[in-house]
Amino acid sequence: MALHATAFSFTGVSTSSKSSRSALLSVFPLPRRCTVKATSQYPPSFPRCKIQGRALPSDSGPLEKDESSLVVCFGEMLIDFVPTTSGLSLAEAPAFKKAPGGAPANVAVGISRLGGSSAFIGKVGEDEFGYMLAEILKENNVNSDGMRFDPGARTALAFVTLRKDGEREFMFYRNPSADMLLQEDELDLELIRKAKVFHYGSISLITEPCKSAHIAAAKAAKDAGVILSYDPNLRLPLWPSAESAREGILSIWDTADIIKISEEEISFLTQGEDPYDDNVVRKLYHPNLKLLLVTEGPEGCRYYTKDFSGRVKGIKVDAVDTTGAGDAFVAGILSQLASDVSLLQDEGKLRDALSFANACGALTVMERGAIPALPTKEVVLNTLLKSVA
């Protein structure tokens, strides 16, 4: 749905600015709050495991969660080092801001910030960065029962170059990093099977044993009737070649129920075809797909289903760092989908949810780093209100 300056419409209800907040809250109710005990212990009180498959203890977070709408995110969690000054090369950057990241982890935290229920499955190193990341999941009320530690490999690091326009280039340190070493027998299958949505990317397909773990996790979810959500999140420097990246990304394409891709990824996967041509995009729409989303940065997004398609305008802001914007968008749409799967058949509901997701993405680019910039539901709703005031 396009955002207009005079009125805001959700599921067929058009309102003036005086009643806009009530209309927004009727569609996107804020989560209820409850109390939680604070802890001063750091690192957290889980053991530094020396065996594979050891799960972390979890506790309830500051928000009540609906476990029937659980989104389980599978893949990598790492540390992003983001330059404090944009427009410089890595060598020229005077300093870096340390920020937790990794696309699946970003989505998990993003959903929780928006009041949804989420879990993360993946592996980090048995090192200070790994335990820091585990603590961040705990602080953000993300279920970390499926998180594992590797005593022999380090937590992955990524140095991110920010161009003057806020776009990024990456240099990764993972030879191998712990996320690449997750094994199939370390999977929390019970957690996967009770999800409403199972979300993943393609980076976990690059090397074994994580590739086999990824395929097994997705199969367990599919067999349990869980909705599969796929964001390829192309990172060419991590793949042996462009052809292996294209082949790897497409190898699991037809199993996904929901796919989110960028314009650049369309061009890559179609070997240079026009990402703005609907006929080109439709080539990527497989017979069992329920929803294909194409993100267009500040311009918003396009959506395609079997029965309808369209575009939803974005919210333009001054970009500081685009890291995590796509993940925030995914968190926004999955947080809505997990609580109401009927939006896949209802175009009005879908457009509302995509307006919400676009706002999530826009807010994230206004701050450096991915997880630190992910917005809360209240901030998103306030932004939507201001955009139509």
Tab-separated table of N, CA and C in Angstrom, residues 57-135:
chain	number	residue	atom	x	y	z
A	57	PRO	N	21.051	-22.662	28.536
A	57	PRO	CA	19.830	-22.443	29.290
A	57	PRO	C	19.133	-21.176	28.817
A	58	SER	N	17.820	-21.175	28.842
A	58	SER	CA	17.079	-19.980	28.439
A	58	SER	C	16.092	-19.616	29.526
A	59	ASP	N	15.694	-18.345	29.520
A	59	ASP	CA	14.679	-17.901	30.463
A	59	ASP	C	13.746	-16.943	29.760
A	60	SER	N	12.650	-16.610	30.446
A	60	SER	CA	11.683	-15.694	29.833
A	60	SER	C	12.260	-14.302	29.782
A	61	GLY	N	11.959	-13.589	28.708
A	61	GLY	CA	12.453	-12.229	28.539
A	61	GLY	C	11.431	-11.226	28.987
A	62	PRO	N	11.630	-9.941	28.667
A	62	PRO	CA	10.785	-8.886	29.164
A	62	PRO	C	9.433	-8.783	28.479
A	63	LEU	N	9.203	-9.531	27.410
A	63	LEU	CA	7.928	-9.477	26.724
A	63	LEU	C	7.289	-10.858	26.701
A	64	GLU	N	5.964	-10.898	26.919
A	64	GLU	CA	5.246	-12.149	26.799
A	64	GLU	C	5.188	-12.531	25.328
A	65	LYS	N	5.469	-13.779	25.026
A	65	LYS	CA	5.532	-14.225	23.641
A	65	LYS	C	4.477	-15.276	23.366
A	66	ASP	N	3.938	-15.257	22.161
A	66	ASP	CA	3.006	-16.271	21.700
A	66	ASP	C	3.805	-17.352	20.989
A	67	GLU	N	4.047	-18.475	21.669
A	67	GLU	CA	4.887	-19.523	21.109
A	67	GLU	C	4.253	-20.183	19.882
A	68	SER	N	2.943	-19.990	19.692
A	68	SER	CA	2.308	-20.568	18.516
A	68	SER	C	2.697	-19.824	17.242
A	69	SER	N	3.320	-18.660	17.388
A	69	SER	CA	3.764	-17.887	16.228
A	69	SER	C	5.294	-17.805	16.178
A	70	LEU	N	5.953	-18.852	16.638
A	70	LEU	CA	7.409	-18.882	16.721
A	70	LEU	C	8.060	-18.874	15.339
A	71	VAL	N	9.069	-18.023	15.171
A	71	VAL	CA	9.900	-18.007	13.969
A	71	VAL	C	11.297	-18.477	14.360
A	72	VAL	N	11.747	-19.574	13.798
A	72	VAL	CA	13.083	-20.109	14.069
A	72	VAL	C	14.007	-19.694	12.925
A	73	CYS	N	15.121	-19.043	13.261
A	73	CYS	CA	16.080	-18.553	12.270
A	73	CYS	C	17.356	-19.382	12.342
A	74	PHE	N	17.775	-19.888	11.203
A	74	PHE	CA	18.919	-20.806	11.131
A	74	PHE	C	20.063	-20.162	10.358
A	75	GLY	N	21.295	-20.309	10.884
A	75	GLY	CA	22.447	-19.844	10.116
A	75	GLY	C	23.522	-19.201	10.951
A	76	GLU	N	24.093	-18.124	10.418
A	76	GLU	CA	25.281	-17.525	11.009
A	76	GLU	C	24.958	-16.365	11.956
A	77	MET	N	25.793	-16.238	12.981
A	77	MET	CA	25.814	-15.060	13.849
A	77	MET	C	27.269	-14.687	14.023
A	78	LEU	N	27.577	-13.424	13.859
A	78	LEU	CA	28.977	-12.996	13.840
A	78	LEU	C	29.116	-11.578	14.371
A	79	ILE	N	30.340	-11.074	14.328
A	79	ILE	CA	30.620	-9.702	14.737
A	79	ILE	C	30.922	-8.874	13.489
A	80	ASP	N	30.152	-7.814	13.278
A	80	ASP	CA	30.455	-6.842	12.225
A	80	ASP	C	31.316	-5.727	12.810
A	81	PHE	N	32.382	-5.364	12.108
A	81	PHE	CA	33.173	-4.189	12.474
A	81	PHE	C	32.897	-3.117	11.420
A	82	VAL	N	32.193	-2.079	11.849
A	82	VAL	CA	31.706	-1.041	10.937
A	82	VAL	C	32.525	0.231	11.143
A	83	PRO	N	33.086	0.826	10.076
A	83	PRO	CA	33.872	2.053	10.226
A	83	PRO	C	33.047	3.176	10.846
A	84	THR	N	33.676	3.949	11.694
A	84	THR	CA	32.993	5.096	12.303
A	84	THR	C	32.870	6.253	11.329
A	85	THR	N	33.608	6.190	10.222
A	85	THR	CA	33.544	7.220	9.192
A	85	THR	C	33.209	6.578	7.856
A	86	SER	N	32.169	7.084	7.198
A	86	SER	CA	31.756	6.526	5.912
A	86	SER	C	32.636	7.059	4.784
A	87	GLY	N	32.656	6.325	3.688
A	87	GLY	CA	33.338	6.787	2.495
A	87	GLY	C	34.816	6.530	2.451
A	88	LEU	N	35.333	5.731	3.391
A	88	LEU	CA	36.764	5.420	3.433
A	88	LEU	C	36.975	3.927	3.245
A	89	SER	N	38.140	3.558	2.748
A	89	SER	CA	38.480	2.139	2.650
A	89	SER	C	38.741	1.591	4.046
A	90	LEU	N	38.818	0.266	4.152
A	90	LEU	CA	39.111	-0.342	5.446
A	90	LEU	C	40.448	0.145	5.993
A	91	ALA	N	41.438	0.284	5.120
A	91	ALA	CA	42.759	0.728	5.562
A	91	ALA	C	42.735	2.186	6.047
A	92	GLU	N	41.861	2.991	5.463
A	92	GLU	CA	41.803	4.408	5.813
A	92	GLU	C	40.925	4.702	7.027
A	93	ALA	N	40.041	3.773	7.384
A	93	ALA	CA	39.107	4.015	8.482
A	93	ALA	C	39.847	4.244	9.792
A	94	PRO	N	39.559	5.324	10.512
A	94	PRO	CA	40.266	5.610	11.753
A	94	PRO	C	39.873	4.698	12.906
A	95	ALA	N	38.654	4.169	12.880
A	95	ALA	CA	38.175	3.306	13.960
A	95	ALA	C	36.961	2.529	13.470
A	96	PHE	N	36.614	1.477	14.210
A	96	PHE	CA	35.472	0.646	13.865
A	96	PHE	C	34.564	0.487	15.076
A	97	LYS	N	33.273	0.418	14.787
A	97	LYS	CA	32.295	0.112	15.829
A	97	LYS	C	31.982	-1.378	15.765
A	98	LYS	N	32.134	-2.054	16.894
A	98	LYS	CA	31.819	-3.482	16.981
A	98	LYS	C	30.311	-3.656	17.106
A	99	ALA	N	29.742	-4.479	16.240
A	99	ALA	CA	28.293	-4.668	16.257
A	99	ALA	C	27.947	-6.119	15.973
A	100	PRO	N	27.061	-6.721	16.759
A	100	PRO	CA	26.624	-8.093	16.482
A	100	PRO	C	25.844	-8.128	15.187
A	101	GLY	N	25.991	-9.216	14.426
A	101	GLY	CA	25.295	-9.331	13.151
A	101	GLY	C	25.185	-10.760	12.680
A	102	GLY	N	25.000	-10.923	11.379
A	102	GLY	CA	24.703	-12.217	10.777
A	102	GLY	C	23.224	-12.227	10.431
A	103	ALA	N	22.890	-12.376	9.157
A	103	ALA	CA	21.517	-12.162	8.695
A	103	ALA	C	20.458	-12.946	9.476
A	104	PRO	N	20.593	-14.272	9.673
A	104	PRO	CA	19.538	-14.987	10.403
A	104	PRO	C	19.388	-14.503	11.845
A	105	ALA	N	20.508	-14.192	12.489
A	105	ALA	CA	20.434	-13.671	13.855
A	105	ALA	C	19.787	-12.292	13.876
A	106	ASN	N	20.098	-11.468	12.880
A	106	ASN	CA	19.453	-10.158	12.791
A	106	ASN	C	17.943	-10.297	12.717
A	107	VAL	N	17.481	-11.241	11.890
A	107	VAL	CA	16.043	-11.450	11.745
A	107	VAL	C	15.428	-11.908	13.062
A	108	ALA	N	16.100	-12.822	13.758
A	108	ALA	CA	15.578	-13.314	15.034
A	108	ALA	C	15.431	-12.183	16.045
A	109	VAL	N	16.460	-11.356	16.164
A	109	VAL	CA	16.390	-10.230	17.100
A	109	VAL	C	15.345	-9.217	16.643
A	110	GLY	N	15.299	-8.977	15.313
A	110	GLY	CA	14.322	-8.034	14.796
A	110	GLY	C	12.898	-8.443	15.125
A	111	ILE	N	12.576	-9.713	14.984
A	111	ILE	CA	11.233	-10.206	15.297
A	111	ILE	C	10.929	-10.021	16.772
A	112	SER	N	11.890	-10.340	17.620
A	112	SER	CA	11.678	-10.183	19.051
A	112	SER	C	11.484	-8.714	19.437
A	113	ARG	N	12.268	-7.826	18.834
A	113	ARG	CA	12.104	-6.387	19.106
A	113	ARG	C	10.713	-5.903	18.727
A	114	LEU	N	10.143	-6.545	17.711
A	114	LEU	CA	8.809	-6.159	17.244
A	114	LEU	C	7.697	-6.830	18.041
A	115	GLY	N	8.081	-7.563	19.074
A	115	GLY	CA	7.096	-8.200	19.936
A	115	GLY	C	6.760	-9.621	19.572
A	116	GLY	N	7.430	-10.173	18.555
A	116	GLY	CA	7.174	-11.543	18.134
A	116	GLY	C	7.986	-12.560	18.913
A	117	SER	N	7.754	-13.820	18.599
A	117	SER	CA	8.460	-14.927	19.239
A	117	SER	C	9.478	-15.491	18.255
A	118	SER	N	10.751	-15.571	18.662
A	118	SER	CA	11.792	-16.030	17.742
A	118	SER	C	12.825	-16.879	18.461
A	119	ALA	N	13.535	-17.665	17.658
A	119	ALA	CA	14.623	-18.505	18.156
A	119	ALA	C	15.737	-18.497	17.127
A	120	PHE	N	16.959	-18.731	17.596
A	120	PHE	CA	18.115	-18.801	16.697
A	120	PHE	C	18.789	-20.155	16.840
A	121	ILE	N	19.124	-20.756	15.691
A	121	ILE	CA	19.890	-21.998	15.655
A	121	ILE	C	21.159	-21.744	14.855
A	122	GLY	N	22.294	-21.990	15.463
A	122	GLY	CA	23.572	-21.779	14.803
A	122	GLY	C	24.707	-22.034	15.758
A	123	LYS	N	25.935	-21.768	15.291
A	123	LYS	CA	27.118	-22.073	16.086
A	123	LYS	C	28.058	-20.885	16.118
A	124	VAL	N	28.629	-20.631	17.299
A	124	VAL	CA	29.644	-19.598	17.475
A	124	VAL	C	30.858	-20.229	18.138
A	125	GLY	N	31.930	-19.478	18.178
A	125	GLY	CA	33.128	-19.998	18.823
A	125	GLY	C	33.022	-19.976	20.343
A	126	GLU	N	33.767	-20.870	20.942
A	126	GLU	CA	33.861	-20.853	22.403
A	126	GLU	C	34.903	-19.790	22.776
A	127	ASP	N	34.514	-18.551	22.589
A	127	ASP	CA	35.398	-17.414	22.824
A	127	ASP	C	34.563	-16.238	23.336
A	128	GLU	N	35.217	-15.147	23.656
A	128	GLU	CA	34.503	-14.016	24.248
A	128	GLU	C	33.460	-13.437	23.305
A	129	PHE	N	33.760	-13.401	22.011
A	129	PHE	CA	32.769	-12.902	21.069
A	129	PHE	C	31.555	-13.826	21.021
A	130	GLY	N	31.792	-15.144	21.051
A	130	GLY	CA	30.689	-16.091	21.027
A	130	GLY	C	29.763	-15.933	22.218
A	131	TYR	N	30.356	-15.783	23.404
A	131	TYR	CA	29.535	-15.616	24.595
A	131	TYR	C	28.870	-14.251	24.633
A	132	MET	N	29.511	-13.250	24.054
A	132	MET	CA	28.873	-11.940	23.937
A	132	MET	C	27.631	-12.030	23.067
A	133	LEU	N	27.734	-12.749	21.933
A	133	LEU	CA	26.592	-12.898	21.041
A	133	LEU	C	25.457	-13.674	21.708
A	134	ALA	N	25.803	-14.703	22.479
A	134	ALA	CA	24.777	-15.458	23.196
A	134	ALA	C	24.058	-14.570	24.203
A	135	GLU	N	24.800	-13.708	24.853
A	135	GLU	CA	24.199	-12.791	25.816
A	135	GLU	C	23.281	-11.786	25.118
